[in-house]
XYZ file of N, CA, C and O in Angstrom:
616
model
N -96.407 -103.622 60.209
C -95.745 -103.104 61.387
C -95.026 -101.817 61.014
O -94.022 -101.717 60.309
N -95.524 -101.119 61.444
C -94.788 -99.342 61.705
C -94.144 -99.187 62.803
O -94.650 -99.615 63.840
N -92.470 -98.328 62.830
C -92.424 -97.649 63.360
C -92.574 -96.093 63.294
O -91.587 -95.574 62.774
N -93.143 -95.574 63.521
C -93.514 -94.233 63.158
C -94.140 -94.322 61.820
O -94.984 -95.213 61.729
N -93.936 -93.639 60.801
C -93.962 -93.630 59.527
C -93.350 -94.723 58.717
O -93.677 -95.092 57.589
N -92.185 -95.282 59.672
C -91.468 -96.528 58.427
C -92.299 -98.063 58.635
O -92.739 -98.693 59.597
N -92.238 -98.239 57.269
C -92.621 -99.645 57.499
C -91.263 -100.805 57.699
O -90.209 -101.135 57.155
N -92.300 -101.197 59.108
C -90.848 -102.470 59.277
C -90.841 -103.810 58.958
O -89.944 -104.643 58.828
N -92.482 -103.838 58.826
C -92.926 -105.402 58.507
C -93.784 -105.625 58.509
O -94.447 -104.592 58.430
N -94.727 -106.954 58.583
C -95.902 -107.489 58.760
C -96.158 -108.260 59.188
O -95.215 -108.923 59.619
N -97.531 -108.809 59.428
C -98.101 -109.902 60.524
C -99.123 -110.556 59.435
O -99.649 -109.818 58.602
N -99.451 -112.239 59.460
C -100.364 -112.767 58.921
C -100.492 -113.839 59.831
O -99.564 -114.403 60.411
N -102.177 -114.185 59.957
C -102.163 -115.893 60.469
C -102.557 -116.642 59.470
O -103.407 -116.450 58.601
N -101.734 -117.659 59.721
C -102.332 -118.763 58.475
C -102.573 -120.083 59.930
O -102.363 -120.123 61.143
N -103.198 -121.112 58.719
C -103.646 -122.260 58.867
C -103.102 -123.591 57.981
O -103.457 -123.981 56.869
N -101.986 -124.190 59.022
C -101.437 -125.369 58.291
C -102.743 -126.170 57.277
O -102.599 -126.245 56.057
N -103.752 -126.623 57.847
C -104.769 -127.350 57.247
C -106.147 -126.579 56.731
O -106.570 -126.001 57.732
N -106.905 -126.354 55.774
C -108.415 -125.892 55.965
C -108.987 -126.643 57.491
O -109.677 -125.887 58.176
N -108.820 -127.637 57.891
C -109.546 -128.198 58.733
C -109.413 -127.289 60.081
O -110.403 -127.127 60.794
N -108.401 -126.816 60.342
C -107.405 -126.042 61.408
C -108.200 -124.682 61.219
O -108.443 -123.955 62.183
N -108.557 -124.404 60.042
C -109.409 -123.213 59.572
C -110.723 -123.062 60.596
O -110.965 -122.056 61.262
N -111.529 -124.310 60.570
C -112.488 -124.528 60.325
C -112.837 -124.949 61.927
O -113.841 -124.565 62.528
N -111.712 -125.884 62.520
C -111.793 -125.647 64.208
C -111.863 -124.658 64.860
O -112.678 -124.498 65.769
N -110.772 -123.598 64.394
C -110.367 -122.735 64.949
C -111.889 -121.482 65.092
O -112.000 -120.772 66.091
N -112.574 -121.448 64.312
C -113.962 -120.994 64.503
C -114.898 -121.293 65.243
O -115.662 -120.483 65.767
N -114.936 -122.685 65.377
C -115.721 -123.601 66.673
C -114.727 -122.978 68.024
O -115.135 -122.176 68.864
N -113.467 -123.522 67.974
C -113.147 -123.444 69.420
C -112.321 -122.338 70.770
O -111.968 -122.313 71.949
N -112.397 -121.362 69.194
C -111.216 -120.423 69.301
C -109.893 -120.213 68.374
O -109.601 -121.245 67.770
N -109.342 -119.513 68.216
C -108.069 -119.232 67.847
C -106.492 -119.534 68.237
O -105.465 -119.395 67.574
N -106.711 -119.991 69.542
C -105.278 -120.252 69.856
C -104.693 -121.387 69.971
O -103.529 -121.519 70.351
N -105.730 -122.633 69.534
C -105.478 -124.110 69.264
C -104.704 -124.172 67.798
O -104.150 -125.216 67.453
N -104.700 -123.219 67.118
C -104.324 -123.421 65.826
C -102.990 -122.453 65.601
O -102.027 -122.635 64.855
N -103.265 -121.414 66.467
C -102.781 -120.048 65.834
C -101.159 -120.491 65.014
O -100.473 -121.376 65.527
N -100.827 -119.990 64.114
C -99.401 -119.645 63.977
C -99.669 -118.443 62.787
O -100.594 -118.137 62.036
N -98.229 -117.931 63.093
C -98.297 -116.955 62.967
C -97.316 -116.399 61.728
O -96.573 -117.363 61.548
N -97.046 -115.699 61.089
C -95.569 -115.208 59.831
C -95.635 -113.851 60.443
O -96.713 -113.260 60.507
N -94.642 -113.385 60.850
C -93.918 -112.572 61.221
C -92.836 -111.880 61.019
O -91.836 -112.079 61.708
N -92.884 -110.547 59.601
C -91.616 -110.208 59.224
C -91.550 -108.842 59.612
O -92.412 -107.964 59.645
N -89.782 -108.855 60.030
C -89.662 -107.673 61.277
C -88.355 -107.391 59.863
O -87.977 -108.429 59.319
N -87.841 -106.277 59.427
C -86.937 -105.559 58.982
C -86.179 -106.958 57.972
O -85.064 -107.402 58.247
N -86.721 -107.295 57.235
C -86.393 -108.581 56.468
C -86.069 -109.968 57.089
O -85.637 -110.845 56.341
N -86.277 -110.254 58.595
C -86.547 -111.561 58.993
C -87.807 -111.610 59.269
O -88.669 -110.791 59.589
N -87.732 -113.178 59.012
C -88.877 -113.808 58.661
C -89.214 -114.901 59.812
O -89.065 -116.083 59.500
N -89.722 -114.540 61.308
C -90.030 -115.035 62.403
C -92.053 -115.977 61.939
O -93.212 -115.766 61.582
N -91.092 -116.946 62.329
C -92.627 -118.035 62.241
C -93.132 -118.733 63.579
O -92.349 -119.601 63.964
N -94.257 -118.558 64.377
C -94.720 -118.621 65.121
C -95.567 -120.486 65.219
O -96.695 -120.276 64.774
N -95.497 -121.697 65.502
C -96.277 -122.942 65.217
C -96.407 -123.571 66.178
O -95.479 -123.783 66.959
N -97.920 -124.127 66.369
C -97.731 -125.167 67.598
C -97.255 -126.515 67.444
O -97.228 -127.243 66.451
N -96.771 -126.753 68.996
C -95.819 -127.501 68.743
C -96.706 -128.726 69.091
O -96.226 -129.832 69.341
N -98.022 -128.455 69.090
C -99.173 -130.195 69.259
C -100.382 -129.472 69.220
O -100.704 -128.327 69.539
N -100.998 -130.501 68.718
C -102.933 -129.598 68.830
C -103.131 -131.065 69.334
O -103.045 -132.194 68.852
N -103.445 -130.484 70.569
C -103.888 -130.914 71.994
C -105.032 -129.785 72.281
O -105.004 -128.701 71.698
N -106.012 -130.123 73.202
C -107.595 -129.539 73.880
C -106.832 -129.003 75.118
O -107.363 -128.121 75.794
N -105.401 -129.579 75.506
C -104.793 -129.008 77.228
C -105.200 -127.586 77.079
O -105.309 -126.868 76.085
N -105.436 -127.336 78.627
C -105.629 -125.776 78.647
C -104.655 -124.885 78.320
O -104.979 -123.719 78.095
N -102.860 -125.427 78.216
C -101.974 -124.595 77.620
C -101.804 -124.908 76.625
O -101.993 -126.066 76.253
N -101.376 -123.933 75.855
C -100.742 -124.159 74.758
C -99.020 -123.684 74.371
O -98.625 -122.703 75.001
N -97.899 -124.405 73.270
C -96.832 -124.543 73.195
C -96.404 -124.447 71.371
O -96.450 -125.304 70.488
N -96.019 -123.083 71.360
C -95.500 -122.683 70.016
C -93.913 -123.066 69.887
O -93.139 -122.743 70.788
N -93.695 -123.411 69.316
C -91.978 -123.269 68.693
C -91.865 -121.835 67.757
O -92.633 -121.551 66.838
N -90.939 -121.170 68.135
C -90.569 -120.019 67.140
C -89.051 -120.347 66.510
O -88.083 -120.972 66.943
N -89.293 -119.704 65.425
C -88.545 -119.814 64.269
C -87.969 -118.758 63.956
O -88.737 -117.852 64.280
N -87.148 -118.380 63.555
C -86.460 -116.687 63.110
C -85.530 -117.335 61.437
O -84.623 -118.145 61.245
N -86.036 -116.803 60.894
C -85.641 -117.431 59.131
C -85.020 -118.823 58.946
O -83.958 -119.330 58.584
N -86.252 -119.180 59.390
C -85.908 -120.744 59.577
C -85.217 -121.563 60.183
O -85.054 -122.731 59.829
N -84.649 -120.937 61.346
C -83.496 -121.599 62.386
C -84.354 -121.786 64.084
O -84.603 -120.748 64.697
N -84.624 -122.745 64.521
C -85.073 -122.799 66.048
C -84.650 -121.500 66.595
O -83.640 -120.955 66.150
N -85.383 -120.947 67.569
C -85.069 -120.012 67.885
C -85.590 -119.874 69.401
O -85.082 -119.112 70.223
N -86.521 -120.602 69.612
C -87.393 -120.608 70.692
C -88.590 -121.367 71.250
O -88.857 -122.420 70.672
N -89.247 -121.058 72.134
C -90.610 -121.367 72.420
C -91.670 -120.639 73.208
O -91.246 -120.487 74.354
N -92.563 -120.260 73.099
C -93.575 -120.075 73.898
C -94.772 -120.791 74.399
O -95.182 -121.699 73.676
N -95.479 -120.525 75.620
C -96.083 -120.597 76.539
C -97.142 -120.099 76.768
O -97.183 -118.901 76.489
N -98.326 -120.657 77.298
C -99.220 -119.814 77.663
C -99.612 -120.377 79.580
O -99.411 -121.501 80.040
N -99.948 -119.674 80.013
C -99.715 -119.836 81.515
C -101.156 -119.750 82.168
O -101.628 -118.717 82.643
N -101.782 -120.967 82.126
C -103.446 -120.722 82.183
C -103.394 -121.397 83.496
O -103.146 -122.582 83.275
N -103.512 -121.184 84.735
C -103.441 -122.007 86.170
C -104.624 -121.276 86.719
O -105.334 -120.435 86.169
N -104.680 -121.758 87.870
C -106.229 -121.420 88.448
C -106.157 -120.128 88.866
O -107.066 -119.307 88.738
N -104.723 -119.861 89.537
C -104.468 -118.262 90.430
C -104.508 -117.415 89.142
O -105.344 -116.524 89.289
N -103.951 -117.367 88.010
C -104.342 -116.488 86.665
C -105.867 -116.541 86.606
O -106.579 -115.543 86.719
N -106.238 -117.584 86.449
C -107.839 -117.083 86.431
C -108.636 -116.372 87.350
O -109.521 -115.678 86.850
N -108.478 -116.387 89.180
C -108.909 -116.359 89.382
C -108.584 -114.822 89.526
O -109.309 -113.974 90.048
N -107.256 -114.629 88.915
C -106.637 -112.775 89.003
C -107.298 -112.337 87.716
O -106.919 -111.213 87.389
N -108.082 -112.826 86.971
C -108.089 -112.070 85.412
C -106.953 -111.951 84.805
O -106.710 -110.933 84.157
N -106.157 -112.862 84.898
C -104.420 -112.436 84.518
C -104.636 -113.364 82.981
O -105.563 -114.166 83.103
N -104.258 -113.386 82.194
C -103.555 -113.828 80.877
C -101.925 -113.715 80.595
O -101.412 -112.665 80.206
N -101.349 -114.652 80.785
C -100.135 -114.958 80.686
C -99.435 -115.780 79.838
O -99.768 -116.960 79.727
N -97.916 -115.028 78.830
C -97.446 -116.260 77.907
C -96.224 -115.888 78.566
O -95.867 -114.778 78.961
N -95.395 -117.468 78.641
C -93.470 -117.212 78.838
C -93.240 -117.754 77.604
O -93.821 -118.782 77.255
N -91.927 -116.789 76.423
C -91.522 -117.130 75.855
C -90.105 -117.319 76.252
O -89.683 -116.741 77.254
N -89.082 -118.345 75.300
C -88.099 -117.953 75.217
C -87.269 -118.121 73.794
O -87.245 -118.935 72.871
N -86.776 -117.207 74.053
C -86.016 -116.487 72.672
C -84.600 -116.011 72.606
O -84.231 -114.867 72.874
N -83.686 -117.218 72.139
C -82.325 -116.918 71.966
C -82.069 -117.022 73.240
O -81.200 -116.239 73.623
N -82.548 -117.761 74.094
C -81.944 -117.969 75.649
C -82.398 -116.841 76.320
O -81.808 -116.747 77.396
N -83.184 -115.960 76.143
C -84.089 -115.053 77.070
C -85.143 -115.045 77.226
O -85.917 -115.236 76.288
N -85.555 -114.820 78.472
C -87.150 -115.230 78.648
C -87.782 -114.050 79.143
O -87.481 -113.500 80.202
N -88.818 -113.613 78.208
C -89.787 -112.839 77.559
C -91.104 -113.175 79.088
O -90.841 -114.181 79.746
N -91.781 -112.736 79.327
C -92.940 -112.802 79.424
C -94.379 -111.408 79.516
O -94.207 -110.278 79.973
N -95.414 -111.837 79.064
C -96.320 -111.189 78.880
C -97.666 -111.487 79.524
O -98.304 -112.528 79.370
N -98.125 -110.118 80.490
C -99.064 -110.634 81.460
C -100.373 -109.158 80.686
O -100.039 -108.187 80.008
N -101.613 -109.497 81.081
C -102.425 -108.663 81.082
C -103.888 -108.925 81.554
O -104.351 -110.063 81.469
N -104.632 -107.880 82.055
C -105.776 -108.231 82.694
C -106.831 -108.950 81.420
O -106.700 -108.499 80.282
N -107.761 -109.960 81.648
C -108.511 -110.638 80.950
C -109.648 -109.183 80.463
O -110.205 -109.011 79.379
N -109.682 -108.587 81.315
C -111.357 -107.405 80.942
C -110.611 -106.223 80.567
O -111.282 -105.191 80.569
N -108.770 -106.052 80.080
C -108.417 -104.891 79.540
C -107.876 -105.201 77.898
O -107.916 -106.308 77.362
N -107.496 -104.249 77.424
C -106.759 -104.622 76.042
C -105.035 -104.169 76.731
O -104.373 -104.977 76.081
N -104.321 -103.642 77.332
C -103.370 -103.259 77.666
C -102.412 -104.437 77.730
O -102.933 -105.380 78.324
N -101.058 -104.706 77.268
C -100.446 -106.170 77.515
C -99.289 -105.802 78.171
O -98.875 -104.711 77.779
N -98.452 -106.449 79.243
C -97.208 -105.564 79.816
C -96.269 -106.901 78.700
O -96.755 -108.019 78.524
N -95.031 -106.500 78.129
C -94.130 -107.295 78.298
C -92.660 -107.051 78.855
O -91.834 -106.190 78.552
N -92.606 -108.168 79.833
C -91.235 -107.898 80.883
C -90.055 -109.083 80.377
O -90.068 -110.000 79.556
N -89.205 -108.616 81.184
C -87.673 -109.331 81.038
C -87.100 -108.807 82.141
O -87.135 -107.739 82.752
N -86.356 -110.254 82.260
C -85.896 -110.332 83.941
C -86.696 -109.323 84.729
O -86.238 -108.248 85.115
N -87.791 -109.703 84.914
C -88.839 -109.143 86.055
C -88.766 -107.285 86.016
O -88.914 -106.413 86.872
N -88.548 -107.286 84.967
C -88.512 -105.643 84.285
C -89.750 -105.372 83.267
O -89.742 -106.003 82.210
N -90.758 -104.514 83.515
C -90.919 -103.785 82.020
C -90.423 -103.233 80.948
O -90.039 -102.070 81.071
N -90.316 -103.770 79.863
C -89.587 -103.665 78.597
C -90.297 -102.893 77.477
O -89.710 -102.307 76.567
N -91.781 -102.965 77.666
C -92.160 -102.746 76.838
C -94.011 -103.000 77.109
O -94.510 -103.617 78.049
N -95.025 -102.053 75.541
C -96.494 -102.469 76.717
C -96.913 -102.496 75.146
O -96.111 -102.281 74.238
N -98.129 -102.758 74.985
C -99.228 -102.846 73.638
C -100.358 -102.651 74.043
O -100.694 -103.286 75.042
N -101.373 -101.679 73.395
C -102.503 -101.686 73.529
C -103.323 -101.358 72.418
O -102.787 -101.399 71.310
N -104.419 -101.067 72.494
C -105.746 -100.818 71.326
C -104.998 -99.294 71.271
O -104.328 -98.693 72.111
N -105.359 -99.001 70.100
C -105.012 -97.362 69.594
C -106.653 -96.845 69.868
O -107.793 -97.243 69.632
N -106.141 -95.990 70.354
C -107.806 -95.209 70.906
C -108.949 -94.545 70.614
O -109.951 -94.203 71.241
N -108.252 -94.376 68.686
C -109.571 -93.966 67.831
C -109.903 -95.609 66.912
O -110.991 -95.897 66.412
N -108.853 -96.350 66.893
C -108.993 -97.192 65.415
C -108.803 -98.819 66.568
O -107.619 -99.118 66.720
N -109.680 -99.642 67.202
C -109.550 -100.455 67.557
C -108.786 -101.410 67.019
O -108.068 -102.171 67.668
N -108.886 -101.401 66.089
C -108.041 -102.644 64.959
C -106.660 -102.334 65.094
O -105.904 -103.283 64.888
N -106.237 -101.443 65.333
C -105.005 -101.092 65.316
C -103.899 -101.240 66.963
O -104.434 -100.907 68.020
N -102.923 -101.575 66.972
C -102.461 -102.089 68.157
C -101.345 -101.380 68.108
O -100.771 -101.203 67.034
N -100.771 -100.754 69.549
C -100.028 -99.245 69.371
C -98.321 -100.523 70.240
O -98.340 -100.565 71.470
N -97.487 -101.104 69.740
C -96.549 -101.621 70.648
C -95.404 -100.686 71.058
O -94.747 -100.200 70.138
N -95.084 -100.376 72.304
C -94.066 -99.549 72.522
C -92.744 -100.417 73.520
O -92.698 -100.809 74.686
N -91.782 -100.446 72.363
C -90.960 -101.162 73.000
C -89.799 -100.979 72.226
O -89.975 -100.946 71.008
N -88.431 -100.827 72.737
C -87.056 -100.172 72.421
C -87.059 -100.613 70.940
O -87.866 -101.422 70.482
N -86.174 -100.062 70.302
C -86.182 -100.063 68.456
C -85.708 -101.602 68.052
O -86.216 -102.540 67.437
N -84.815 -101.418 68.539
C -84.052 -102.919 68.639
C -84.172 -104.575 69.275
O -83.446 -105.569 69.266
N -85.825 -104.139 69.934
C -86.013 -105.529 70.765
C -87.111 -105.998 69.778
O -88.298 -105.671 69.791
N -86.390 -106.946 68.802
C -87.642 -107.350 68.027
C -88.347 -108.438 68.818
O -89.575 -108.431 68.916
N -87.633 -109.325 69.356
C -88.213 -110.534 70.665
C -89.195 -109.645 71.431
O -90.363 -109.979 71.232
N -89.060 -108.756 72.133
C -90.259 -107.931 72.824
C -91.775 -108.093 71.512
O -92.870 -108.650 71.437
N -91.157 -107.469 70.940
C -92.745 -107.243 69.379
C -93.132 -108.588 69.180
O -94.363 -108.600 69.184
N -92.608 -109.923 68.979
C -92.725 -110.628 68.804
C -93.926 -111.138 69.986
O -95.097 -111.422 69.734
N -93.178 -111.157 71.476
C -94.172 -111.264 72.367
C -95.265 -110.629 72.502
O -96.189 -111.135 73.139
N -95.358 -109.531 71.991
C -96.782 -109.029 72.111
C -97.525 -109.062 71.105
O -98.730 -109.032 71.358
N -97.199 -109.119 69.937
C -97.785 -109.471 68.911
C -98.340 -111.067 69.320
O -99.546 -111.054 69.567
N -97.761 -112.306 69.428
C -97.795 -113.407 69.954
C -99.424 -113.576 71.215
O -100.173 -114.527 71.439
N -99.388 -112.504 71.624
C -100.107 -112.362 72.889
C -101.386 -111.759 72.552
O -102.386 -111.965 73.239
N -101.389 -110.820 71.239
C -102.658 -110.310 71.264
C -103.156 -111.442 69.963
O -104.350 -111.301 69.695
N -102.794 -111.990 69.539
C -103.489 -112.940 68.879
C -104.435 -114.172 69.523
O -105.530 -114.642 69.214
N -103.149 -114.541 70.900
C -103.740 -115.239 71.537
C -104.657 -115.478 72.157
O -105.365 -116.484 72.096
N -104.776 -114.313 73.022
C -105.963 -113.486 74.108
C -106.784 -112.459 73.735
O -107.872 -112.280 74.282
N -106.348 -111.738 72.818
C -106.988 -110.702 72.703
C -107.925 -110.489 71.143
O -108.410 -109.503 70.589
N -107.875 -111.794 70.849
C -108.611 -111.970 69.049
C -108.230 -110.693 68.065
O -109.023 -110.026 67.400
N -106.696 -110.531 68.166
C -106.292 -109.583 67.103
C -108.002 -109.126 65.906
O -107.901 -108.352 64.955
């Protein structure tokens, strides 16, 4: 994770089990996903909180090892039938959410029914994911980072 030139941190997915490895190829990625997440020396951990087949799924987040939160993924019929992809997190008693069209790479993330912040594909280097969101909202990065793993097969 860059801001500008500085490095602020990094992103890895792991897999509690090889087996979790090994689903997650059959069925997708977001039955398993969790995530390590270090933003300016904290160490935010992303885990589901059940591997369940339900069409949602439910992470617990962690911020250096202290509860910190949860997220959401918001799969209902009116999202589908909008192309919408949707997660509600919440974090430290604020609630995060992140919406984006299913056929774009673009992700909005809002607070209290505000845009806060957006992520998308960088436009020469696909692999690369451009997040623009205030210096100080690491919960924003978190959500979108969170979101393009989910939906968007980082």
């Amino acid at each position: 994770l860059f801001f500008g030139d500085e490095l602020r941190g990094t992103v890895s997915q792991y897999f509690a089990k090889r087996a979790h490895y090994v689903a997650s190829d059959i069925v997708g990625t977001s039955l398993f996903l969790s995530l390590r997440i270090v933003i300016d020396g904290h160490t935010w951990l992303i885990t589901p909180a059940s591997h369940s087949f339900a069409p949602n799924t439910t992470w617990l987040i962690t911020k250096d090892d202290e509860p910190i939160g949860e997220a959401n993924t918001r799969i209902t019929w009116k999202n589908t039938k909008r192309f919408t992809e949707m997660i509600t997190l919440t974090i430290a008693g604020e609630t995060y959410t992140t919406t984006a069209s299913t056929i774009t790479s673009g992700i909005a993330v809002q607070q209290h029914d505000a845009e806060i912040g957006t992520s998308k594909r960088h436009h020469l280097l696909s692999h690369i994911h451009v997040i623009d969101v205030p210096r100080d909202a690491e919960a924003a990065v978190i959500a979108a980072i969170l979101h393009t793993y989910c939906f968007k097969q980082a």
